[in-house]
Coordinates of C-alpha atoms and ligand atoms in Angstrom, one line a residue:
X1 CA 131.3 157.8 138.7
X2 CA 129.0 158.5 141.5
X3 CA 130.2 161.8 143.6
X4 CA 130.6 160.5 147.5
X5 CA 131.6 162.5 150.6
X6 CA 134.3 161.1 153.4
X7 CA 134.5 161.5 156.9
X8 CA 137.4 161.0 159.4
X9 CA 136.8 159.9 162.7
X10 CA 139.4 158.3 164.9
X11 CA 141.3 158.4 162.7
X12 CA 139.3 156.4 160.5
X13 CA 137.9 157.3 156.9
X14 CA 134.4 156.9 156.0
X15 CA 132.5 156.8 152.4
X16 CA 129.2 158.4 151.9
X17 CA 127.3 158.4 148.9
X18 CA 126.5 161.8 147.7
X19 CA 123.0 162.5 146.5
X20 CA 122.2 165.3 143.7
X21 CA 118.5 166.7 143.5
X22 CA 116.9 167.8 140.0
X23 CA 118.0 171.5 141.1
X24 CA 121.9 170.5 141.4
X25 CA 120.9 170.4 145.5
X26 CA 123.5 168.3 147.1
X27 CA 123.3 166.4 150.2
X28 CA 125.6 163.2 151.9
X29 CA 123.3 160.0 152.2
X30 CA 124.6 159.2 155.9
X31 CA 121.4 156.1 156.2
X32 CA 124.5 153.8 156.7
X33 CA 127.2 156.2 158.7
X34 CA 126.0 154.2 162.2
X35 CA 126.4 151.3 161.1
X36 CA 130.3 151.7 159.2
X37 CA 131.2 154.3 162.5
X38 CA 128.9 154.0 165.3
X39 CA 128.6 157.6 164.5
X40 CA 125.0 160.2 164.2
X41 CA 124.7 163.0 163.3
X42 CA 122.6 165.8 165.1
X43 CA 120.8 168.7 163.8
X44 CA 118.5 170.2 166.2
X45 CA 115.6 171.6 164.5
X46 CA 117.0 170.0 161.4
X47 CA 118.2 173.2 159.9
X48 CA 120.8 171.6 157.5
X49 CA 119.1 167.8 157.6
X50 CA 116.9 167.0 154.3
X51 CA 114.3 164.1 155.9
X52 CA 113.1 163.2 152.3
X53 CA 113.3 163.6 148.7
X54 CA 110.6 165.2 147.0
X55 CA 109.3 166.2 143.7
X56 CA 106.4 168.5 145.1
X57 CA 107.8 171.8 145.8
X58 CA 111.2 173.0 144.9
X59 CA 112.2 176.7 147.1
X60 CA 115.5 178.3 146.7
X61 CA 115.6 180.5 149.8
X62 CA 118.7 182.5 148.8
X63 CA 117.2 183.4 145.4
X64 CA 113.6 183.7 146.6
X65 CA 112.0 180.9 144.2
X66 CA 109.0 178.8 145.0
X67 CA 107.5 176.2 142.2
X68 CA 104.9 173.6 143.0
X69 CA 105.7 170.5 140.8
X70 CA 107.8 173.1 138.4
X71 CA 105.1 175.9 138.2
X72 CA 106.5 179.7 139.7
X73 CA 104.2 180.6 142.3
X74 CA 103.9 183.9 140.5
X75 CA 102.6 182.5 137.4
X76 CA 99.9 180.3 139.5
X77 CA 98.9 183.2 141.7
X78 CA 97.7 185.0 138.8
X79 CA 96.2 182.4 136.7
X80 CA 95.1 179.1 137.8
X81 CA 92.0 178.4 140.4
X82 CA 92.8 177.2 144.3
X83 CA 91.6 173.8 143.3
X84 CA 93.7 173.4 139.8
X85 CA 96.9 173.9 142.4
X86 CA 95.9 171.7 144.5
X87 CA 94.8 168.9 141.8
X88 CA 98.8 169.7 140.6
X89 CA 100.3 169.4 144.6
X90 CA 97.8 166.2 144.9
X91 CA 98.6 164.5 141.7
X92 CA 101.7 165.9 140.1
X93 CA 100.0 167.1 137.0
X94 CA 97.5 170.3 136.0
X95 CA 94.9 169.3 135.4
X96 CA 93.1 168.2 131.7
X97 CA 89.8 170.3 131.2
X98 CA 87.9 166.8 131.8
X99 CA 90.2 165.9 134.8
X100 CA 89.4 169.2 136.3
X101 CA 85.7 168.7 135.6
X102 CA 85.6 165.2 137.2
X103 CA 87.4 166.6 140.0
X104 CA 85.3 169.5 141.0
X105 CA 82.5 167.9 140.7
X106 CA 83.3 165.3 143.4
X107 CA 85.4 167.8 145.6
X108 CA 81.3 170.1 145.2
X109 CA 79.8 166.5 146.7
X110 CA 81.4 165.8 149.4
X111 CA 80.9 169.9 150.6
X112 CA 78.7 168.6 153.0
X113 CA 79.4 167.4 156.4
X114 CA 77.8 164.5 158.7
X115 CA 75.0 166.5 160.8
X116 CA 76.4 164.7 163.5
X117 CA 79.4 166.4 163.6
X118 CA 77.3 169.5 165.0
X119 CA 77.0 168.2 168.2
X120 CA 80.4 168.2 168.8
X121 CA 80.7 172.2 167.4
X122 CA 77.8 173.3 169.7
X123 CA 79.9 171.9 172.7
X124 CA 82.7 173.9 172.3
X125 CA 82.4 177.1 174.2
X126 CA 82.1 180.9 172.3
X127 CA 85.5 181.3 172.7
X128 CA 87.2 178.2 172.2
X129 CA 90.4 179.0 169.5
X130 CA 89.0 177.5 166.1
X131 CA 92.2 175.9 165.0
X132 CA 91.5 174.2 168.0
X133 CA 88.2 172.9 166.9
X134 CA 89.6 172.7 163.3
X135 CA 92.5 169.8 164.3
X136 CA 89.7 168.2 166.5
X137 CA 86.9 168.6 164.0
X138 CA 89.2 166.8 161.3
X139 CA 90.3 164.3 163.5
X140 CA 86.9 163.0 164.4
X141 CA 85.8 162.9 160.6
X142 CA 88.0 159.6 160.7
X143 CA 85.2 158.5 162.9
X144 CA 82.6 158.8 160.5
X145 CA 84.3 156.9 157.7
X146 CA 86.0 153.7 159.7
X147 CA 87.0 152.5 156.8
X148 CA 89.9 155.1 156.5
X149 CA 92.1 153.9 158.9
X150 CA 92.5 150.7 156.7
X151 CA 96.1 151.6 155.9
X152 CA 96.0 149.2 153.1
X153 CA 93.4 150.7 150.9
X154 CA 93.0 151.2 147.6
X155 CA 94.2 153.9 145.5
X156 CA 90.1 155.0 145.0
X157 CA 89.7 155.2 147.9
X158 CA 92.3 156.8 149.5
X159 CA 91.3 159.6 146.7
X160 CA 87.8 159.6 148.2
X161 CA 89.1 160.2 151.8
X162 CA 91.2 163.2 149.7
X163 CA 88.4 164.7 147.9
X164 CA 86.4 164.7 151.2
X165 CA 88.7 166.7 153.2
X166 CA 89.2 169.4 150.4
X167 CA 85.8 169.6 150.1
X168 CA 85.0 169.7 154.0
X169 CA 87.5 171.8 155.6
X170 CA 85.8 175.3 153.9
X171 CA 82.7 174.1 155.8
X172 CA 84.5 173.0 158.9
X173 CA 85.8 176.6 158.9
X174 CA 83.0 178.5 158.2
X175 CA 80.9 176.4 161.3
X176 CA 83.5 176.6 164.0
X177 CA 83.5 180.7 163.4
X178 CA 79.3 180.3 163.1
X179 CA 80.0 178.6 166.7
X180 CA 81.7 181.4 167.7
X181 CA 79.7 184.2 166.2
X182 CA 76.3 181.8 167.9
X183 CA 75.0 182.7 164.6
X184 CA 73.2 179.8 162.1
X185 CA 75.3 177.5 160.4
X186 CA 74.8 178.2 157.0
X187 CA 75.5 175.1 154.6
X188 CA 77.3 174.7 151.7
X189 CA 75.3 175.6 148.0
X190 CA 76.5 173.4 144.8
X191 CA 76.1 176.0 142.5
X192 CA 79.2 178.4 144.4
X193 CA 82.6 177.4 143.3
X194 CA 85.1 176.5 146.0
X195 CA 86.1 180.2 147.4
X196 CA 83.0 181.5 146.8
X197 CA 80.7 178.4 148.4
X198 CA 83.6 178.9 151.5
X199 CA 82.6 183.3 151.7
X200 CA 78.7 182.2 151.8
X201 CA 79.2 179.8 154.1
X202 CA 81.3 182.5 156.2
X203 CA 79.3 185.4 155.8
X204 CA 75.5 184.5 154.1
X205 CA 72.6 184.5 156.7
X206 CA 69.3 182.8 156.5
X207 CA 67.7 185.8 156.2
X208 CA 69.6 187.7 153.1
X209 CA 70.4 186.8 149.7
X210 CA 74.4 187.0 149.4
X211 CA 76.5 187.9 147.3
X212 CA 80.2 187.3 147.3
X213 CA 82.2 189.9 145.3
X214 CA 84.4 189.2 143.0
X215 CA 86.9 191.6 144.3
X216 CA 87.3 189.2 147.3
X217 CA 86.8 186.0 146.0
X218 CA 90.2 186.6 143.8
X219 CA 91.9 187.7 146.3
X220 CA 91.1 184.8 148.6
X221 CA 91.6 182.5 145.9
X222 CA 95.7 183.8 145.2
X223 CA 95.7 183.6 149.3
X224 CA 95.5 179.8 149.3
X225 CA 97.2 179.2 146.0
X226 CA 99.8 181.0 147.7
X227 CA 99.7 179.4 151.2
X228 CA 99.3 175.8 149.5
X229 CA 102.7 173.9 149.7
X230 CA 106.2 175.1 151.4
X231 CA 108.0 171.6 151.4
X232 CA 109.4 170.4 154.4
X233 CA 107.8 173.1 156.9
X234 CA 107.3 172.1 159.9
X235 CA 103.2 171.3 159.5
X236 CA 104.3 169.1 156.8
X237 CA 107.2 167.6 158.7
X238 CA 104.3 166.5 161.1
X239 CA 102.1 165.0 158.9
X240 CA 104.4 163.1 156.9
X241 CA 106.0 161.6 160.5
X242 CA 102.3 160.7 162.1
X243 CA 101.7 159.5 159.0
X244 CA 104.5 157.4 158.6
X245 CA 103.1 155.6 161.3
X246 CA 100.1 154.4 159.1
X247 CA 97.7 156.4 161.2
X248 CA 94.7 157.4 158.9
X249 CA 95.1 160.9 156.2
X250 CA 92.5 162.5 158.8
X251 CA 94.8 162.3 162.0
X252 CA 97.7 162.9 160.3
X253 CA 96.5 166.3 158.5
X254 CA 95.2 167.0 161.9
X255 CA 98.6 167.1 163.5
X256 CA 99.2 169.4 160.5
X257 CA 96.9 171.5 161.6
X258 CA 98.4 171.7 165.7
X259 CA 101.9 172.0 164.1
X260 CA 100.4 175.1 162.0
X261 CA 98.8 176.5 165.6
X262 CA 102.3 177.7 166.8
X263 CA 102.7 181.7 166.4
X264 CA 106.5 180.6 165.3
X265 CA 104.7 179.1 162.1
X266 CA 101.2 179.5 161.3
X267 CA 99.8 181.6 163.9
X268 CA 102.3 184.0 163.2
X269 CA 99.2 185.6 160.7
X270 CA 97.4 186.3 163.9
X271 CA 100.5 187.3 165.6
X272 CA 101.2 190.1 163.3
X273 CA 98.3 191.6 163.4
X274 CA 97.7 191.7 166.9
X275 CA 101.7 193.0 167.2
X276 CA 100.9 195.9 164.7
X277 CA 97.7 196.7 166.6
X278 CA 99.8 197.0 169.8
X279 CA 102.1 198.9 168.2
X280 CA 99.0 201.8 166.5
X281 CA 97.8 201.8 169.8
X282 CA 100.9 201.8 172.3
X283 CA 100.7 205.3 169.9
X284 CA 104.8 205.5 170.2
X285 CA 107.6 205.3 167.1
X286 CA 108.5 202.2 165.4
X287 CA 112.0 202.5 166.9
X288 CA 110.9 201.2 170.0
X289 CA 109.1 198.1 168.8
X290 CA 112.6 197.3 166.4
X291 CA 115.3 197.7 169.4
X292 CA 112.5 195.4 171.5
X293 CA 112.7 192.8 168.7
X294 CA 116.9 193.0 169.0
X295 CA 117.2 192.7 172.6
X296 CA 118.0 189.2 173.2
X297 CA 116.6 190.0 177.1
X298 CA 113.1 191.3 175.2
X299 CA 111.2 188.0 174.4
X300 CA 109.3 190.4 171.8
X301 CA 110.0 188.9 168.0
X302 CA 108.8 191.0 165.4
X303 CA 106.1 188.4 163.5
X304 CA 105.8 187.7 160.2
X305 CA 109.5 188.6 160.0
X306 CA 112.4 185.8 159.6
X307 CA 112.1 182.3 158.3
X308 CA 114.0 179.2 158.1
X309 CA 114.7 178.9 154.5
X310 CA 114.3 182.5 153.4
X311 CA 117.2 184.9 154.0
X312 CA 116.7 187.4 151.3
X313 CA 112.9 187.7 150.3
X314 CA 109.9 185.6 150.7
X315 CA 108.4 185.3 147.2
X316 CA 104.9 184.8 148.2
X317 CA 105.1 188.0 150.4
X318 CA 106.2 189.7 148.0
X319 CA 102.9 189.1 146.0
X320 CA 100.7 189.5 149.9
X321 CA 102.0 192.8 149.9
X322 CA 100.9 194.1 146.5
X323 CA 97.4 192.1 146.6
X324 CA 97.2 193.9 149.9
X325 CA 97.4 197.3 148.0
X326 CA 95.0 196.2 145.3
X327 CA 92.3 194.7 147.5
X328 CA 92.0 197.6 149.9
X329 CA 92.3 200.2 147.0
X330 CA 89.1 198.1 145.0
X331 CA 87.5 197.5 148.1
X332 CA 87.6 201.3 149.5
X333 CA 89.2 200.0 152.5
X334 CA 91.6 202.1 154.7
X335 CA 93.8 200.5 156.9
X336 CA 96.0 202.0 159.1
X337 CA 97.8 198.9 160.7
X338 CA 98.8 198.3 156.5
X339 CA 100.6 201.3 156.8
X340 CA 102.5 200.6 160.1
X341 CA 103.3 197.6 158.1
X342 CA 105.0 199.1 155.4
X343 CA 106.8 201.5 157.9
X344 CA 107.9 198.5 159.7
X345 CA 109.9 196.8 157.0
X346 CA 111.2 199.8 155.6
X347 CA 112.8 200.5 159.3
X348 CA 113.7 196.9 159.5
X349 CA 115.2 196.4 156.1
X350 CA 117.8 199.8 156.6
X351 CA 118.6 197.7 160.2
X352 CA 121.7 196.5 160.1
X353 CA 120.5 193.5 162.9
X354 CA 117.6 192.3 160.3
X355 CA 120.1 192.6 157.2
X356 CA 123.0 190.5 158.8
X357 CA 120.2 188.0 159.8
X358 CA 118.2 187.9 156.3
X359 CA 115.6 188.8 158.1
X360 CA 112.5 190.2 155.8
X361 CA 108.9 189.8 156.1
X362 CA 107.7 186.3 155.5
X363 CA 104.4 185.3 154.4
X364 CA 102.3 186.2 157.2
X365 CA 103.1 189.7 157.6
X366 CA 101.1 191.3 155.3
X367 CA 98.2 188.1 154.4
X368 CA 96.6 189.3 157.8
X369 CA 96.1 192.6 156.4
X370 CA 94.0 191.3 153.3
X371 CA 92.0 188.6 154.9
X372 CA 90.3 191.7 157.5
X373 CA 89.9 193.6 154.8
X374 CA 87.7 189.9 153.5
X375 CA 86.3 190.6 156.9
X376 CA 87.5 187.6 158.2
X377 CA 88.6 187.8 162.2
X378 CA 92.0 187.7 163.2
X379 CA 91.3 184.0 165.3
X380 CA 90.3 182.8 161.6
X381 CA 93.5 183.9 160.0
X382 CA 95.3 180.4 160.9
X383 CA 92.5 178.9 159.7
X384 CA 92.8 180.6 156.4
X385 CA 96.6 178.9 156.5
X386 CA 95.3 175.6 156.8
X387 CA 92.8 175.9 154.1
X388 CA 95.2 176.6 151.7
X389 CA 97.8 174.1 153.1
X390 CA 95.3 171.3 153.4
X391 CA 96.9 170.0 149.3
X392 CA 99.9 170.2 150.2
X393 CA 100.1 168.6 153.4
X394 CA 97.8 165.7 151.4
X395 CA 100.8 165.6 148.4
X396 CA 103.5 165.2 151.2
X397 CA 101.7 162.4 153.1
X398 CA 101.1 160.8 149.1
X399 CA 104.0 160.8 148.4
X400 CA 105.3 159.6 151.3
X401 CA 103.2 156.7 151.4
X402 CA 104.5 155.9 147.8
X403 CA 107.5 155.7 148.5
X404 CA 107.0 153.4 151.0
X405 CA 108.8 155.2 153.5
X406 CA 110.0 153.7 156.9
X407 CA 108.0 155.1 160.4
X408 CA 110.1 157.9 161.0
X409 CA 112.2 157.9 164.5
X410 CA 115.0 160.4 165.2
X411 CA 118.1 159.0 167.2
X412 CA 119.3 161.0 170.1
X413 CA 122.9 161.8 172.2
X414 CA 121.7 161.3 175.6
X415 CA 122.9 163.5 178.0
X416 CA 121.8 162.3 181.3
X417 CA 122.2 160.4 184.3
X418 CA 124.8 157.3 184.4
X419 CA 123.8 153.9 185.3
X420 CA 122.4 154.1 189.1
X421 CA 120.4 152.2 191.8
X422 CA 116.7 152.9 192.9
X423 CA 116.8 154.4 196.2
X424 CA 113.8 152.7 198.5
X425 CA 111.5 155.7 199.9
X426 CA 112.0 155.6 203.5
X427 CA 116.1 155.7 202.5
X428 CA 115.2 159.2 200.2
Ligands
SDX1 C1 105.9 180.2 158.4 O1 109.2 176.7 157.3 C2 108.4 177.2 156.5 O2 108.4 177.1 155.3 C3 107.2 178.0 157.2 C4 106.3 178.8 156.4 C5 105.4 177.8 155.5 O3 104.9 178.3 154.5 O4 105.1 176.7 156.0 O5 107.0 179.7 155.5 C6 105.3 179.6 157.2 O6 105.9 179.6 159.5 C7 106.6 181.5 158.2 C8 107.3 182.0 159.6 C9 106.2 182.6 160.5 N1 106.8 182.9 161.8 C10 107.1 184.1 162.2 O7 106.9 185.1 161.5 C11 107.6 184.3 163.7 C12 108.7 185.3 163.7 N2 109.9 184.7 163.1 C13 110.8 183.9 163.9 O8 110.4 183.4 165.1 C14 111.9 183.1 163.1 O9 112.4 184.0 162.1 C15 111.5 181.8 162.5 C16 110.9 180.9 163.5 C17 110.6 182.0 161.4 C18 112.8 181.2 161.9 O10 113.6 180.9 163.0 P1 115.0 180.2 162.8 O11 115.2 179.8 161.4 O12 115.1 179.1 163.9 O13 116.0 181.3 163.1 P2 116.5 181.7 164.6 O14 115.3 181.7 165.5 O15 117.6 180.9 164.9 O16 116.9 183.2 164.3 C19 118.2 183.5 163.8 C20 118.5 184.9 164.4 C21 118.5 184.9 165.9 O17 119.3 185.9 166.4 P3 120.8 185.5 166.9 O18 120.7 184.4 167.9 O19 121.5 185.0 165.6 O20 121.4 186.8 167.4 O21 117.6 185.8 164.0 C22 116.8 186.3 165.1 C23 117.0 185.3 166.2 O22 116.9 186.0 167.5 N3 115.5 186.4 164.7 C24 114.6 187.4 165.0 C25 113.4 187.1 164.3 N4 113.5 185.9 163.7 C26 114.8 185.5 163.9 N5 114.8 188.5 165.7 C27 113.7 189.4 165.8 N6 112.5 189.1 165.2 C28 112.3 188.0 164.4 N7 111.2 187.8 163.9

């Protein structure tokens, strides 16, 4: 006996069908409530609305749980390679030893990007905000491959258009901070594996043999494991619904990328660290900063703190924060902004405002912290987010397109205006 829900309006009783997820999640199946009550529903900023079902990532936010396609994120962190994780978030398995062969092979050539494209990266001025160049960049790779915005294509070749943006976005990073830094664009070398090829491309120069150490290269490589699928997020949310359009994988990961931009989601990295360097050198007490964050008059948020889902810990910061020990202990680094850091959440966490909120730090409260110690700059961090969300934004528009799911378009209550007539001008 199927479990349903009912719903009284106007005295009227409704039957909805009741839908269980693998993990006993429930939720009422009201794709027919309009049409048996001339009802909607509304849920702005869908915080209790599920807009799909998906077998990709399963997070519990009370428990703190995260699994891609099963796997805990802790067990992946420590022991599978960025691109085994996103071979799993892609296609739904680990890969075999000869499926992981075949696959870094092709993501290793397709690395390289049309020299064309440099003409539109030496345009962009010093300054210009490289997620900015990074949704443009990866929109206008769909120009160089027409045949992608065929939305009938075959299944090889909608993995070709998905090894190619693995492969490209490392070297689409490293160039738009080259841009910036008006140094050489270095390009990418087969023989480096994925992080590795994506540090040389970073930090090698024409005129030095580099070497990428291993120290960093780890740590890099449990940074996008870690940032690599969070469900329906709001980046993802964006590319499955410009997707669902049929517009091309490029576009629709480049949306991703503008919906990751906001310092309320992605850019929040950035936004941390350039909150905790106020804060070292405004020079005053943490208090000040916390009862700043609590005033509903102060616009000031403490970043990195508070998510959606998450209300008691965030798993994968949990994992930042001790990676952010080890890599500045190997490394010899000392930083004091990690410390404010630590003094921060102990202050928040004993607040009673954060604790009846579930607020506690999120994943980009301490990942800022390790990629400067990686000597990567703070307008990069977001960057760094979309590297490692690039496979899962791809799973989600997959397996959205597998399903065949409808172009997505909200309903609405309007709220404005009755019925009127135009006024002519010379009567206004
Ligand atoms: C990411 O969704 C995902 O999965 C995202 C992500 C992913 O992997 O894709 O996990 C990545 O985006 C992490 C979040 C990064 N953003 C930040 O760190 C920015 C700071 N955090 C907040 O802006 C906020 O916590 C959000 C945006 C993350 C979540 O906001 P919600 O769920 O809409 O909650 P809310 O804004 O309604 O806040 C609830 C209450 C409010 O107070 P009251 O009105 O109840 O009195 O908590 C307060 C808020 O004012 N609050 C904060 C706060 N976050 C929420 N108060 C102070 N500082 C904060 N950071």
């Amino acid at each position: 006996m199927s479990e349903t829900a009912k719903i009284t309006v106007e005295g009227k009783t409704y039957e909805l069908p009741v839908t269980t997820g693998s993990e006993q999640e429930k939720a009422i199946d009201i794709s027919k409530l309009r049409a048996l009550s001339g009802y909607i529903t509304i849920d702005t900023g869908f915080k209790n609305t599920g807009s799909t079902k998906s077998a990709i990532t399963f997070l519990d936010g009370e428990k703190g749980i995260l699994r891609y396609r099963g796997y805990p994120i802790e067990q992946l962190a420590d022991n599978a390679e960025f691109l085994e994780v996103a071979y799993l978030l892609v296609y739904g398995e680990l890969p075999t030893k000869a499926e992981y062969t075949l696959f870094k092979e092709s993501i290793t050539h397709h690395t390289l990007v049309h020299e064309d494209m440099r003409q539109f990266l030496e345009a962009y001025p010093a300054k210009a905000h490289p997620m900015g160049i990074m949704a443009a960049s990866l929109c206008t790779l769909s120009t160089f491959y027409p045949e992608s915005q065929d939305p009938a294509r075959p299944t090889e070749a909608i993995d070709l258009t998905i090894h190619r943006l693995i492969a490209k976005i490392p070297t689409l990073a490293a160039w738009a901070y080259k841009n910036a830094m008006r140094h050489p664009l270095m390009y990418p070398l087969n023989k480096f594996e994925y992080c590795e090829n994506f540090l040389y491309m970073m930090f090698a120069n024409p005129s030095e043999k580099y070497y990428a150490d291993p120290v960093i290269v780890s740590a890099l490589n449990k940074l996008l494991i870690l940032h690599a699928d969070h469900e329906q997020n709001c980046s993802a949310s964006t590319v499955r619904i410009v997707g669902s359009s049929q517009a091309n994988l490029y576009a629709s990961i480049s949306a991703g990328v503008s919906a990751l931009w906001g310092p309320l989601h992605g850019g929040a990295n950035q936004a941390v660290i350039e909150m905790l360097e106020t804060i070292k050198n405004d020079g005053g007490g943490l208090d000040k900063w916390v009862q700043k964050a609590k005033d509903k008059n102060d616009p000031f948020r403490l970043m990195g703190f508070g998510h959606r889902v998450y209300k008691n810990f965030d798993p994968r910061a949990k994992i930042i924060k001790k990676a952010a020990d080890d890599v500045l202990s190997k490394l010899g680094v000392v930083d004091p902004v990690l410390d404010i850091a630590k003094e921060l959440e102990e202050v928040a966490l004993n607040d009673q405002y954060f604790i009846d909120r579930g607020l506690y730090p999120n994943v980009d409260f301490y990942s800022g912290i390790i990629y400067r110690a990686l000597g990567i700059p703070t307008e990069m961090f977001t960057v760094m987010f979309a590297l490692g969300r690039l496979p899962g934004w791809i799973a989600q528009w997959k397996e959205m397109m597998e399903d065949n799911q409808p172009i997505g378009r909200p309903r609405q209550i309007y709220t404005g205006e009755n019925e009127r007539d135009f006024t002519p001008l010379e009567k206004r």
